[in-house]
Tab-separated table of C-alpha atoms in Angstrom:
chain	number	residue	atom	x	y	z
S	1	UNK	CA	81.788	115.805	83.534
S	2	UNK	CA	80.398	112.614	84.921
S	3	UNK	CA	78.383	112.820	88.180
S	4	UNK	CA	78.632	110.565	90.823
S	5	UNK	CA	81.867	110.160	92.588
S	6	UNK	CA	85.545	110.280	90.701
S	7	UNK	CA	85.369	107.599	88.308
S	8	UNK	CA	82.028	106.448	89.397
S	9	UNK	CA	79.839	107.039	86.399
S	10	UNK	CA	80.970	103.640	85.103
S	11	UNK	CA	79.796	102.084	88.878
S	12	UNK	CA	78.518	98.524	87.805
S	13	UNK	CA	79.892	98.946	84.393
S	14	UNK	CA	81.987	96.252	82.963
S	15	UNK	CA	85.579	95.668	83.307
S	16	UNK	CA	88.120	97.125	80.383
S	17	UNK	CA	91.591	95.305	80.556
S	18	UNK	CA	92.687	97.586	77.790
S	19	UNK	CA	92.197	101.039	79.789
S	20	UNK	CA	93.124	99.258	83.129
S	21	UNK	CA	96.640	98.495	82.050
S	22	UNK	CA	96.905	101.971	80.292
S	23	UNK	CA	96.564	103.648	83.684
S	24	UNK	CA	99.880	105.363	85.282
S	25	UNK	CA	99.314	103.316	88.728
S	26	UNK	CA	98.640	100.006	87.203
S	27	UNK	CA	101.858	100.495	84.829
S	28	UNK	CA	103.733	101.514	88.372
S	29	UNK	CA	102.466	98.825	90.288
S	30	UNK	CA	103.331	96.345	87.856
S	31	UNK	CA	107.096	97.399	87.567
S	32	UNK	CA	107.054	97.565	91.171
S	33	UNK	CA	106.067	94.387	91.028
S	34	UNK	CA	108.580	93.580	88.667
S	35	UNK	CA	111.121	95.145	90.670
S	36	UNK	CA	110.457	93.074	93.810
S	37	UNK	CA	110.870	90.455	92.041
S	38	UNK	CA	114.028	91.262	90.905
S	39	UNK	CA	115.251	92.047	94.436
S	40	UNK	CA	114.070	89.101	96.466
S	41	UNK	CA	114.840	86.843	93.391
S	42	UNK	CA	118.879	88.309	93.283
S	43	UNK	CA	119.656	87.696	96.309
S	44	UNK	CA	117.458	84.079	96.791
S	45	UNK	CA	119.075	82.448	93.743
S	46	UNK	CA	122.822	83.799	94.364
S	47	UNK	CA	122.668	86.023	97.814
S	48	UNK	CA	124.541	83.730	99.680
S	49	UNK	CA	127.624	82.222	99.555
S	50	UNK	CA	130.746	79.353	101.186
S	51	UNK	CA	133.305	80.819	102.581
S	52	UNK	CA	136.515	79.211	101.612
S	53	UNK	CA	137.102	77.232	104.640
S	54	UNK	CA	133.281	76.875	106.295
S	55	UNK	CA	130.796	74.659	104.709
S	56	UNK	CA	127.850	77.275	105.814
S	57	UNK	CA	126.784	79.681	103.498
S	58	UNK	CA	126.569	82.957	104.907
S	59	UNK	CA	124.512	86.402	102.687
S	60	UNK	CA	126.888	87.569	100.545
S	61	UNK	CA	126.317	91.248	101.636
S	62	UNK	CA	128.981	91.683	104.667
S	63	UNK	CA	128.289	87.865	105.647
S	64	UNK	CA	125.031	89.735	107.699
S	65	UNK	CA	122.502	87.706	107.153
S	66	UNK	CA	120.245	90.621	108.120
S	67	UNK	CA	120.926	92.555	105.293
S	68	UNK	CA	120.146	89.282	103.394
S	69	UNK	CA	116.950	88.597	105.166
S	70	UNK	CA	115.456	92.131	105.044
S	71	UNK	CA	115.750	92.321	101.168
S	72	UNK	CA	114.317	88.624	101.020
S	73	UNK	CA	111.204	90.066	103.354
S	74	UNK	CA	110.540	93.635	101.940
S	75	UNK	CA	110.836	92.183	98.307
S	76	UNK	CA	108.043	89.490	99.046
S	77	UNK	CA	106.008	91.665	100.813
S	78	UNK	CA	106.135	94.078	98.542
S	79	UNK	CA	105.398	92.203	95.498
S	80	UNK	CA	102.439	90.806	97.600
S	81	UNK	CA	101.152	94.158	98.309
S	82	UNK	CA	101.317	95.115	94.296
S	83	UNK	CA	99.047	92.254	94.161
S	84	UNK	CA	96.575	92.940	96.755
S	85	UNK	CA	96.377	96.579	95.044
S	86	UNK	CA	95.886	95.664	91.248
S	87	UNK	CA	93.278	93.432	92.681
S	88	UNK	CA	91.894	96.650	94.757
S	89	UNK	CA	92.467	98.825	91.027
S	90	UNK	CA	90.519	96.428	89.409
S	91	UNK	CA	87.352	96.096	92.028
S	92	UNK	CA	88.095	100.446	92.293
S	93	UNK	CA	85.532	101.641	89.412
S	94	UNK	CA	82.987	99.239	91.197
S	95	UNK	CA	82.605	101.151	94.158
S	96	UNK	CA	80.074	103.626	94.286
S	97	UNK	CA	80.270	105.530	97.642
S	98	UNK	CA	82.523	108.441	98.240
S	99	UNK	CA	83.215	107.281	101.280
S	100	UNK	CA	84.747	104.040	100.737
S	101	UNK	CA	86.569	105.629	97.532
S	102	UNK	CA	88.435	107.647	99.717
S	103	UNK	CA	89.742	105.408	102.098
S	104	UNK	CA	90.715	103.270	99.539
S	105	UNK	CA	92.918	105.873	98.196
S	106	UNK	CA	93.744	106.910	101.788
S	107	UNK	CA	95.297	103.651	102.239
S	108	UNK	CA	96.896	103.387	99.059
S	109	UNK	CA	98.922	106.404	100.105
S	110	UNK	CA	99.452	105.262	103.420
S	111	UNK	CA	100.793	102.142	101.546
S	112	UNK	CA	103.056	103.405	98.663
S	113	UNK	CA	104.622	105.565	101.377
S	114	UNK	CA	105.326	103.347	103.593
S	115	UNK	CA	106.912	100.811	100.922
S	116	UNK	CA	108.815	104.081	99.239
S	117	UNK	CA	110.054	104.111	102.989
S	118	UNK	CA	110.690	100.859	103.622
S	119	UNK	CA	113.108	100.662	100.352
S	120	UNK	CA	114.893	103.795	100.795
S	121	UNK	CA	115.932	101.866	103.945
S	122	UNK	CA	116.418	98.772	102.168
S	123	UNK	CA	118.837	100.386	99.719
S	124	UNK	CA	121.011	102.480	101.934
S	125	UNK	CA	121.425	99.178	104.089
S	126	UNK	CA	121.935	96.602	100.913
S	127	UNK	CA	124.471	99.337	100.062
S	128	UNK	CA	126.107	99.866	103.293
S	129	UNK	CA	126.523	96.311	103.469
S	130	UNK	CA	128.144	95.870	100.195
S	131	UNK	CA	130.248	98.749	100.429
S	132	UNK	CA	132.005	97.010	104.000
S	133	UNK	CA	132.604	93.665	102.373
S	134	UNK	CA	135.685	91.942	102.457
S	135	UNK	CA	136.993	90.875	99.569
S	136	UNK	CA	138.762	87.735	100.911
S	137	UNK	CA	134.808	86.548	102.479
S	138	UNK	CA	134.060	85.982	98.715
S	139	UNK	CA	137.323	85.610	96.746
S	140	UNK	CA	135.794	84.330	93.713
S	141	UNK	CA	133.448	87.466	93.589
S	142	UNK	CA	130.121	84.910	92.905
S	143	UNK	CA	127.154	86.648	93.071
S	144	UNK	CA	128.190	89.944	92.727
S	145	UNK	CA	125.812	90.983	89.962
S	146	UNK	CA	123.290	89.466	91.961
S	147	UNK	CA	124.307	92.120	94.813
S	148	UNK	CA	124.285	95.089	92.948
S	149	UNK	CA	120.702	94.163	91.505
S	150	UNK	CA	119.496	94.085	94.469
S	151	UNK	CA	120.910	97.381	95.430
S	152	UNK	CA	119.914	98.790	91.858
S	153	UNK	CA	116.597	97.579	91.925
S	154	UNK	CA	115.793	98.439	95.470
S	155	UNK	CA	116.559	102.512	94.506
S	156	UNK	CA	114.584	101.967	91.346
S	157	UNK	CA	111.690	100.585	93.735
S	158	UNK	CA	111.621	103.968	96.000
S	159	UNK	CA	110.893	106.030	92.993
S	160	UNK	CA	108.043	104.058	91.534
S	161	UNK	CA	106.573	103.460	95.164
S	162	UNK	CA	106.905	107.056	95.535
S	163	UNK	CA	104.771	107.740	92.220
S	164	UNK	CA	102.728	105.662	93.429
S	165	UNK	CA	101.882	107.386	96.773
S	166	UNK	CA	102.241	110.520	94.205
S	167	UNK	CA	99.077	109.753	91.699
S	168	UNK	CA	97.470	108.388	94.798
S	169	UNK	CA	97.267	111.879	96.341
S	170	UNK	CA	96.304	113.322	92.910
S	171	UNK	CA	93.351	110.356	93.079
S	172	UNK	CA	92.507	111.419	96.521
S	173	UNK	CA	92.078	114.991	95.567
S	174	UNK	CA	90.115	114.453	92.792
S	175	UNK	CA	87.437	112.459	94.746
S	176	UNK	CA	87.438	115.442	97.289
S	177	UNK	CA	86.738	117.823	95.050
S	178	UNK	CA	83.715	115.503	93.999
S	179	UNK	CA	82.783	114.957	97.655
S	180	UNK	CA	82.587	118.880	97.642
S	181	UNK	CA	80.854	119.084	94.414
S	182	UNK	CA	78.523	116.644	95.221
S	183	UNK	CA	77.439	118.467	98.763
S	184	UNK	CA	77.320	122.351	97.030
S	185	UNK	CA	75.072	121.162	94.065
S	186	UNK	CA	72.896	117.930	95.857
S	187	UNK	CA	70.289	119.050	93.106
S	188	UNK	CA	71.956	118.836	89.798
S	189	UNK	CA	71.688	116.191	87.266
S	190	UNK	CA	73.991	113.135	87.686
S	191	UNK	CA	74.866	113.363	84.025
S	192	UNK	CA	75.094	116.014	81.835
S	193	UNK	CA	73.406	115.712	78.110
């Protein structure tokens, strides 16, 4: 076993791209990344729609631009958020103190449950939405595959945002039991031979 905190006997080391992207939570992060993409990217490109006699396009999901503007917003965000957390996954290993380990992690599950949250709602609203549509709003059904990509890839999203928060907890108890470790045995050799 390494000393030093959970994954800190590498502390200063130098970064490995290859076992970085073989990690669980980077893998999950970028298909949740991935995934917003998809999401905010459906229903930019063909989300809204003319009806036959208005020239204003109105979100092809009930005509509520709501629903339209909340899958637009949690997509983006979302993606962003991937971002700011592969950058966080990347600078991880480089952090020495217990301390700021765990809140790190605390955050991260604070985060991935929140998103997991955020697109369950997402989903049963996209859905909802889709579901009451009238056929004669859209008559020449454009952008329907758009719609149910959205919808697809916003249930997809829950599960890998709630892996996430999942292997986050698993990370979080694994630096605890360090933390512990670490104040029984204050003594003992940060590395064993």
């Amino acid at each position: 076993m390494e000393g030093g905190a959970y994954g800190a006997g590498k502390a200063g080391g130098a970064f490995d791209p290859q076992t970085f992207f073989r990690q669980p939570h980077t893998v999950l992060r970028l298909v949740s990344a991935l995934f917003s993409i998809v999401v905010f990217g459906s229903i930019v490109n063909e989300g809204y729609m003319n009806r036959p006699v208005e020239m204003e396009e109105h979100c092809i999901f009930n005509c509520n631009d709501n629903a339209c503007n909340y899958g637009i917003t949690v997509g983006v965000l979302s993606f962003l958020s991937c971002l700011l957390f592969l950058v966080l996954d990347v600078y991880f290993p480089q952090i020495s103190s217990v301390k700021d380990r765990k809140k790190a992690v605390l955050s991260d599950i604070g985060v991935s449950a929140f998103w997991a949250f955020l697109w369950f709602v997402g989903f049963c609203f996209l859905a909802n939405q889709w579901q009451v549509s009238k056929p004669e709003d859209n008559p020449l059904n454009e952008g329907a595959d758009a719609a149910r990509a959205a919808i697809t890839f916003s249930f997809f999203s829950i599960f890998t945002w709630g892996f996430l928060t999942f292997l986050a907890t698993q990370r979080l108890r694994d630096i605890s039991f360090q933390e512990e470790y670490n104040t029984l045995f204050p003594s003992s050799p940060s590395s064993l031979p």
